[in-house]
PDB file of C-alpha atoms in Angstrom:
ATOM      1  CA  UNK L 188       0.000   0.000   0.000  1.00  0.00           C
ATOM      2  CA  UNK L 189       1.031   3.438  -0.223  1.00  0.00           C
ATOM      3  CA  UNK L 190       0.857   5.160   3.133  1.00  0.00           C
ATOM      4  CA  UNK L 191       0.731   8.961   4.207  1.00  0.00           C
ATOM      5  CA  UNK L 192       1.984   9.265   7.657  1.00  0.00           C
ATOM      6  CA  UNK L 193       1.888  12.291   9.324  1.00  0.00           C
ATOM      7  CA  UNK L 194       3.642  12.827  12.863  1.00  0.00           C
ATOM      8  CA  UNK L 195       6.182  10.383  11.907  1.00  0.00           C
ATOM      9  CA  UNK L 196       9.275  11.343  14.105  1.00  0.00           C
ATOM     10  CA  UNK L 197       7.042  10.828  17.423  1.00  0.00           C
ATOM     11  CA  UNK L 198       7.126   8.027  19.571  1.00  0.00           C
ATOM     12  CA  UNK L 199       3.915   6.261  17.823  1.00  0.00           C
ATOM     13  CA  UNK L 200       4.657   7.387  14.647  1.00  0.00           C
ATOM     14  CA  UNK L 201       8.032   6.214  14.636  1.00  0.00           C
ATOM     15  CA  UNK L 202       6.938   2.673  15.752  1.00  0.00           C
ATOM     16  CA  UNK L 203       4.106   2.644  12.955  1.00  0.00           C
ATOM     17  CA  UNK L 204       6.794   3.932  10.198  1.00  0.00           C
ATOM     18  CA  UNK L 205       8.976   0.422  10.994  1.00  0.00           C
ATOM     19  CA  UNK L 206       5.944  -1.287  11.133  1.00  0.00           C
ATOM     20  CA  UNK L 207       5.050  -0.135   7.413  1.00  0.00           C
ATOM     21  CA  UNK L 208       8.278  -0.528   6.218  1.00  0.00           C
ATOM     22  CA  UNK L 209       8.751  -3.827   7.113  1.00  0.00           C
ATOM     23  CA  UNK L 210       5.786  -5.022   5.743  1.00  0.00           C
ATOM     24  CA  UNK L 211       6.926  -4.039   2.550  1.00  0.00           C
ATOM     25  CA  UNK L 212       4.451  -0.272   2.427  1.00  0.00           C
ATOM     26  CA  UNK L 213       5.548   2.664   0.825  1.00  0.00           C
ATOM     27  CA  UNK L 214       5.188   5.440   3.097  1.00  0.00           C
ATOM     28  CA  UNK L 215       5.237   9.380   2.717  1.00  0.00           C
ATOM     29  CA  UNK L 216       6.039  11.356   5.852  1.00  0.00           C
ATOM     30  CA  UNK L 217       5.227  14.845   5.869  1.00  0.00           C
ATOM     31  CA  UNK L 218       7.921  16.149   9.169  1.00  0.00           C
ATOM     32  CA  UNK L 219       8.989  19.394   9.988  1.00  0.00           C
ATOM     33  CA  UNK L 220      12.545  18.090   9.853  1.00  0.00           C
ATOM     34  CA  UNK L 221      13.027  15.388   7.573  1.00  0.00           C
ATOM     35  CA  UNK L 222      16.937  15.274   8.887  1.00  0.00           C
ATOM     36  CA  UNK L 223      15.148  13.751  11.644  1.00  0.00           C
ATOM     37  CA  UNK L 224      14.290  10.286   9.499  1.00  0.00           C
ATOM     38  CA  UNK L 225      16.953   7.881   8.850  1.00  0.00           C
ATOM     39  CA  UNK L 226      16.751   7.105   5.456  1.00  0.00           C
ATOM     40  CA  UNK L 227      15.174   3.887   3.776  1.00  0.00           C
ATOM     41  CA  UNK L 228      14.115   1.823   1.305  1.00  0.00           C
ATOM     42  CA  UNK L 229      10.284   2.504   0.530  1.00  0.00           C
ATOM     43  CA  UNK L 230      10.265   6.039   3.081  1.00  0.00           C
ATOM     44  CA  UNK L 231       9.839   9.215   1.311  1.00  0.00           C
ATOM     45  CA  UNK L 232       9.898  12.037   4.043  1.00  0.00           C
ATOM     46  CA  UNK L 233       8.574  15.945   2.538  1.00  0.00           C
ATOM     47  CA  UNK L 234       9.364  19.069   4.232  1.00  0.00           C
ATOM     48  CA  UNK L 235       6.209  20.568   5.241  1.00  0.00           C
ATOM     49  CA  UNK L 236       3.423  21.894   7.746  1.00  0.00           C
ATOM     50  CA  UNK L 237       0.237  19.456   8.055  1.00  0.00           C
ATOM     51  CA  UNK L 238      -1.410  22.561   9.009  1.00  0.00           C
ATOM     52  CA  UNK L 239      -0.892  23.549   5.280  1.00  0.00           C
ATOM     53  CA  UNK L 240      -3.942  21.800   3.349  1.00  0.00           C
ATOM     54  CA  UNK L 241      -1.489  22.319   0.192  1.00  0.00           C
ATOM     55  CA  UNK L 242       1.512  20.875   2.032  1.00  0.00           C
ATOM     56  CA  UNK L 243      -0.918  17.564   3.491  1.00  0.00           C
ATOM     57  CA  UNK L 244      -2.037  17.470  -0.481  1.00  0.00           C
ATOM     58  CA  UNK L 245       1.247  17.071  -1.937  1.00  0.00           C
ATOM     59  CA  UNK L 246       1.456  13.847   0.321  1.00  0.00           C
ATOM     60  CA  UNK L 247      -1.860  12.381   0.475  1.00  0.00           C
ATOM     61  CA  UNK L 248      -2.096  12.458  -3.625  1.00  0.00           C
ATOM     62  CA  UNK L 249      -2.502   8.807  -4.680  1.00  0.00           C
ATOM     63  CA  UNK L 250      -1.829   7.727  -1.511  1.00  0.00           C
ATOM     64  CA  UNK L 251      -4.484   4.428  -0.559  1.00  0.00           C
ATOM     65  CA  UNK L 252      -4.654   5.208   3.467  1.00  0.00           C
ATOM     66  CA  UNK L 253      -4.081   8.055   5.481  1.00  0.00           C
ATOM     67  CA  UNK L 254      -1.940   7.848   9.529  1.00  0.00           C
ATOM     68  CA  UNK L 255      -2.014  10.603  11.396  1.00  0.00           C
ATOM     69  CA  UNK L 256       0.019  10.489  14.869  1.00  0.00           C
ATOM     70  CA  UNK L 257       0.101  14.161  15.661  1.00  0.00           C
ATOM     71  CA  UNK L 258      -0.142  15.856  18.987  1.00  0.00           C
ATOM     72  CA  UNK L 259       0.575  19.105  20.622  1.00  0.00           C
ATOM     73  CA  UNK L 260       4.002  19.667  21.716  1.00  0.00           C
ATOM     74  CA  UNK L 261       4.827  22.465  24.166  1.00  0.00           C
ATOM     75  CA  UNK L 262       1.923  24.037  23.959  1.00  0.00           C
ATOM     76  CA  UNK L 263       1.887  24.603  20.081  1.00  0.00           C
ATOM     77  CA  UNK L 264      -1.531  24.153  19.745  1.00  0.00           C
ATOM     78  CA  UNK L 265      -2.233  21.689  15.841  1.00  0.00           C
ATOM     79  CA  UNK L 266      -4.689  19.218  16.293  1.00  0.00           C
ATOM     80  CA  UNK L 267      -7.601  21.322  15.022  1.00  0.00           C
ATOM     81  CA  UNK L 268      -5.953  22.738  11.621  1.00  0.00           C
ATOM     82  CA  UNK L 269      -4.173  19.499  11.253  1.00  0.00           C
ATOM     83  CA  UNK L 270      -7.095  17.487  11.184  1.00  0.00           C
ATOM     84  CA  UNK L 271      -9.263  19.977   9.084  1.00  0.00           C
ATOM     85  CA  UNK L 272      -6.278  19.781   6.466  1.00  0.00           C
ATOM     86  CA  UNK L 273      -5.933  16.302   6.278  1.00  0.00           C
ATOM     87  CA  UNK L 274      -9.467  15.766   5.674  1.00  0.00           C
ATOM     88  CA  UNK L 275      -9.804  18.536   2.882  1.00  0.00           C
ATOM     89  CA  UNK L 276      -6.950  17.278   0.929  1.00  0.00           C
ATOM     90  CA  UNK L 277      -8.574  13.810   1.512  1.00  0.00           C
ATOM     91  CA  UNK L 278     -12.055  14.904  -0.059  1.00  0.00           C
ATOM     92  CA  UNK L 279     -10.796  16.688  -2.785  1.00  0.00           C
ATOM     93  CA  UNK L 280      -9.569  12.709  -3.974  1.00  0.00           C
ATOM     94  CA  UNK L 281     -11.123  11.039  -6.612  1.00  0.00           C
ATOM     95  CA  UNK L 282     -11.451   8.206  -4.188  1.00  0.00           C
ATOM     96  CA  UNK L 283     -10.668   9.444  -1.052  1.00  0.00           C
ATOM     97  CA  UNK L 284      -8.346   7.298   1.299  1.00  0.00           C
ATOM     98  CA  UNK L 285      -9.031   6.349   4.369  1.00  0.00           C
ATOM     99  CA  UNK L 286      -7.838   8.193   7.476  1.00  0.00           C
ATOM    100  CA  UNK L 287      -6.963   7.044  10.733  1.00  0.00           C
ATOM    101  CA  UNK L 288      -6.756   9.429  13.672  1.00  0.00           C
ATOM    102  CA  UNK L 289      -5.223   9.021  16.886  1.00  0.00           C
ATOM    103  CA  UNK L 290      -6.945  11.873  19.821  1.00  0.00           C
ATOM    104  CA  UNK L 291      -6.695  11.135  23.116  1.00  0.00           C
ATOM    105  CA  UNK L 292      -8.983   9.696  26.080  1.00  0.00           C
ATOM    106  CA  UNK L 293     -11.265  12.383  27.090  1.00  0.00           C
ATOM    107  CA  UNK L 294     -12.414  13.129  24.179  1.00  0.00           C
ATOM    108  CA  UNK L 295     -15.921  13.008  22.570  1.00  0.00           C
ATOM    109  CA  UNK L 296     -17.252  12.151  26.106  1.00  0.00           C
ATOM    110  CA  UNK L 297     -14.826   9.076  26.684  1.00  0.00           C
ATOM    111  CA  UNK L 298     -13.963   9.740  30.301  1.00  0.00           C
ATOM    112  CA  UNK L 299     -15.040  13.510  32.725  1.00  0.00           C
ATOM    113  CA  UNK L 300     -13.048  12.497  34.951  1.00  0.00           C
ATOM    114  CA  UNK L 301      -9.687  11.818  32.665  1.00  0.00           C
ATOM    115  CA  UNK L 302     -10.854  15.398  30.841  1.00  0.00           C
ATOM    116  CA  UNK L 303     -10.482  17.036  33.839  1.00  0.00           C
ATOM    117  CA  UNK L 304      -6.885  15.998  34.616  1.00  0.00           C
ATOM    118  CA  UNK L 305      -6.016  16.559  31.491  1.00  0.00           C
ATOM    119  CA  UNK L 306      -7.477  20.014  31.039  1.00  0.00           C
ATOM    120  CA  UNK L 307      -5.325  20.504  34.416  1.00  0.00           C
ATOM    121  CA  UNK L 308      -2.095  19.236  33.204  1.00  0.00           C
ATOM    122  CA  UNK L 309      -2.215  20.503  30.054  1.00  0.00           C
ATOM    123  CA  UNK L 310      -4.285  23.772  29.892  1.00  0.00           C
ATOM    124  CA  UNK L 311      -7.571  23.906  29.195  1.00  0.00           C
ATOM    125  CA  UNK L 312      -6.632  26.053  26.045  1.00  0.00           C
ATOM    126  CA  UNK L 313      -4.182  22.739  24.800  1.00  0.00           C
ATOM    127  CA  UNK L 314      -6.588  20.165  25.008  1.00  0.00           C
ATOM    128  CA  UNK L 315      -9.506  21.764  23.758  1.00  0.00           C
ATOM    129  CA  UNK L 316      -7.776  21.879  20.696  1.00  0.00           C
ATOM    130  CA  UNK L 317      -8.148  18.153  21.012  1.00  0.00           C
ATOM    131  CA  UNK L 318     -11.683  18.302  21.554  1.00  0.00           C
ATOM    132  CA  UNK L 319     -12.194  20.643  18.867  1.00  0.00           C
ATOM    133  CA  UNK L 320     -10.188  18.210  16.237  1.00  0.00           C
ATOM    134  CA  UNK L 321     -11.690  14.649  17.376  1.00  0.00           C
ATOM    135  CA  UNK L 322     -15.337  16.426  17.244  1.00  0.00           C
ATOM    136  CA  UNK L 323     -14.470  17.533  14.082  1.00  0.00           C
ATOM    137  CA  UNK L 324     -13.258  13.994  12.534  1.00  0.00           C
ATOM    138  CA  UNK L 325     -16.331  12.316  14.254  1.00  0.00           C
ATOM    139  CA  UNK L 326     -18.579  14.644  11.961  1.00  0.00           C
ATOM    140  CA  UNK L 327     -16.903  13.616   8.739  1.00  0.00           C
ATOM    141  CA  UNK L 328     -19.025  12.235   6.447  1.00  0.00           C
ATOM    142  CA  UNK L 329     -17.044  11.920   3.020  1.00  0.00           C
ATOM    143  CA  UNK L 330     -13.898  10.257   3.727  1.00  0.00           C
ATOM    144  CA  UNK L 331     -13.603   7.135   5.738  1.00  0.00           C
ATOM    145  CA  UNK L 332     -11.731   7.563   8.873  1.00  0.00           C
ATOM    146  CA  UNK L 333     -11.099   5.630  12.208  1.00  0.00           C
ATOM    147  CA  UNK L 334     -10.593   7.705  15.274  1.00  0.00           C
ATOM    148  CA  UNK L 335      -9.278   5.910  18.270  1.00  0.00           C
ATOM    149  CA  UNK L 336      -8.561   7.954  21.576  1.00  0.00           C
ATOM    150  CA  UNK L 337      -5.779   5.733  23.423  1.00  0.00           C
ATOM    151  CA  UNK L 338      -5.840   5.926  27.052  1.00  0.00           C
ATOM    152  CA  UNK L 339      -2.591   6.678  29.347  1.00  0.00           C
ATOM    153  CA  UNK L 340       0.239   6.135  27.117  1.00  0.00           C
ATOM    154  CA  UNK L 341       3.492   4.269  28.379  1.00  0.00           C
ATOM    155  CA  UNK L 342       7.075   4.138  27.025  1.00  0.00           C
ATOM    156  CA  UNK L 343       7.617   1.036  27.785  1.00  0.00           C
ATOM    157  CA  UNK L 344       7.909  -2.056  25.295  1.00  0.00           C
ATOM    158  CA  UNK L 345       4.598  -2.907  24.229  1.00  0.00           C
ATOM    159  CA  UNK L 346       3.089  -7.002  24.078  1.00  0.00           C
ATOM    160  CA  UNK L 347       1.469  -6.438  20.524  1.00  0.00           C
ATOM    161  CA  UNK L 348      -2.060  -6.204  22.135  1.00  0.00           C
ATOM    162  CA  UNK L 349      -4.856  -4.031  22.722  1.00  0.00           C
ATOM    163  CA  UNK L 350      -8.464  -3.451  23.762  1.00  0.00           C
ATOM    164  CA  UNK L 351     -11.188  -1.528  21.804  1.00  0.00           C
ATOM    165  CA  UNK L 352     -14.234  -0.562  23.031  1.00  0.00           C
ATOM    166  CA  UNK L 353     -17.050   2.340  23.132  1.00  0.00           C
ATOM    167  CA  UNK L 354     -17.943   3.879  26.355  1.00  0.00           C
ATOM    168  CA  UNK L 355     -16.442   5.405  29.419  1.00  0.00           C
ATOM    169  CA  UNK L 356     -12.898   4.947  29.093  1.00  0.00           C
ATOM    170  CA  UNK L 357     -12.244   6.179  33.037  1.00  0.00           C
ATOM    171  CA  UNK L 358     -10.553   3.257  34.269  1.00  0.00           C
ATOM    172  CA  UNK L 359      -9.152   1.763  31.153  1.00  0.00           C
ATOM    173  CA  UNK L 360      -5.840   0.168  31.363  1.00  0.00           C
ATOM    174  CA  UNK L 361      -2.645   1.991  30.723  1.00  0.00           C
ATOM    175  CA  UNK L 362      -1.201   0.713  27.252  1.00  0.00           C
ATOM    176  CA  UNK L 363       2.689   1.363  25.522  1.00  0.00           C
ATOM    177  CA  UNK L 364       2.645   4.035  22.823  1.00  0.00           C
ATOM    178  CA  UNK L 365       4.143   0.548  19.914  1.00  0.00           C
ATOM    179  CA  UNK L 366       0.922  -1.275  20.947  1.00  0.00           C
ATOM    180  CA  UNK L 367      -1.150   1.995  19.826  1.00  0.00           C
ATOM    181  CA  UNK L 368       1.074   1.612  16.602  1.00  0.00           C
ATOM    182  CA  UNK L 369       0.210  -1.588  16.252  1.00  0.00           C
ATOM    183  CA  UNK L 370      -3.490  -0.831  16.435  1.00  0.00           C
ATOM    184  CA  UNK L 371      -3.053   1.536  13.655  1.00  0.00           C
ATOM    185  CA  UNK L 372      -1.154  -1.035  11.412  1.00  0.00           C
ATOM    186  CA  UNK L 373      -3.370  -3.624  12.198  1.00  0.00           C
ATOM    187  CA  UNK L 374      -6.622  -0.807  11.033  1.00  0.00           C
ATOM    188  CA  UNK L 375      -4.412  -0.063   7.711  1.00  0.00           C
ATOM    189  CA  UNK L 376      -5.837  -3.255   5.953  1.00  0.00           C
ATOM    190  CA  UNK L 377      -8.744  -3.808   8.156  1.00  0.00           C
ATOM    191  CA  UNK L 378     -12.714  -1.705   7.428  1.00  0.00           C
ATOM    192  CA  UNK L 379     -14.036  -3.292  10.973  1.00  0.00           C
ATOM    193  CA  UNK L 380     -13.473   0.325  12.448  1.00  0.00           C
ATOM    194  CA  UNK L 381     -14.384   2.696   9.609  1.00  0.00           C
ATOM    195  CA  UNK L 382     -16.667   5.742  10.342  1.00  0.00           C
ATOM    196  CA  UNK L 383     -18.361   4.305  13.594  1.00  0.00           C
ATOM    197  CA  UNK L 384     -17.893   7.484  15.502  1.00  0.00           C
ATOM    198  CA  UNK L 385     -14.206   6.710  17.530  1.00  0.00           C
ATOM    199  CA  UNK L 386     -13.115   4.539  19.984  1.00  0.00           C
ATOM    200  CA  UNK L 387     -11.358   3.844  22.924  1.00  0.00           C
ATOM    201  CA  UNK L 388      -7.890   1.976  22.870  1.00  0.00           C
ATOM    202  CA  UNK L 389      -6.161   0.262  26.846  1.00  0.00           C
ATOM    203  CA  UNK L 390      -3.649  -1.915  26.792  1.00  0.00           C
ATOM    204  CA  UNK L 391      -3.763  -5.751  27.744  1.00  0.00           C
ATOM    205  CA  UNK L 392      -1.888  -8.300  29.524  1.00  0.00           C
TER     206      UNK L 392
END
């Protein structure tokens, strides 16, 4: 397949990339710093700004399924433009390609409780940019699109498994940021999630 990634020097993003590559994908990155990608067979990386619908087009032309991995960093708020770009360059595709979204728990209702932490930790001004951006993927009705909101994210090694579900993700197990990765590879090939309005992702034993 050929593969648009976009966040692709993060932690999840990074573990997806191998992922793709060593199943044999081609994948485009679109990175800020493509210095920052070792190169490799099959990995194309483009300068660019995924809050530039022009920039996300140049990537997502002819391009079979969409990864996005973003997140704020340091308070530079993205989520919101990102995901409006992504999905305009998307539409404007003959055939659009499918799109998968990682937010975060807290999120379209998934957990009060976890929102509340999180609009403490991280501003209430950061993470309603994630609000904004997951409610506005949910709403998308002409590209298909999976939107999973992971819960606590870990650094350490994942086990390759994962849990999805719908509902209150309050007390959802913890789960390492390679086993969201491998939910996203796994989604690449798969249409069980399309379009159904986002999901919650914990880890497993």
């Amino acid at each position: 397949m050929k593969i648009a990634l976009f966040g692709a020097t993060g932690a999840v993003g990074g573990y997806f990339l191998n992922k793709a590559l060593a199943a044999g994908h081609e994948v485009t990155a679109l990175v800020r710093s493509p210095e920052k990608l070792v190169a490799q067979p099959n990995l194309r990386a483009v300068k660019g700004d995924v809050t530039d619908t022009s920039d996300v087009q140049s990537v997502i032309n002819q391009t079979d399924v969409v990864v996005s991995c973003l997140g704020n960093v340091k308070g530079v708020m993205i989520m919101e433009r990102a995901a409006e770009a992504i999905l305009q360059a998307a539409a404007a595709q003959s055939n659009p390609p499918k799109c998968l979204f990682v937010s975060s728990i807290g999120c379209g209702g998934s957990s009060w409780v976890v929102l509340q932490l999180l609009r403490l930790i991280n501003g209430r001004a950061v993470f309603a940019d994630y609000e904004r951006a997951d409610a506005r993927i949910a709403r998308e009705a002409n590209v298909p699109y999976v939107l999973i909101r992971p819960a606590a994210l870990k650094e350490k090694p994942g086990n390759g498994k994962y849990r999805v579900f719908q509902g209150d993700g309050t007390f959802a197990r913890p789960m390492a940021k390679e086993d969201v990765a491998a939910f996203l590879f796994d989604a690449v090939e798969s249409e069980k999630w399309d379009g159904r309005g986002g999901f919650q992702l914990a880890g497993c034993k």
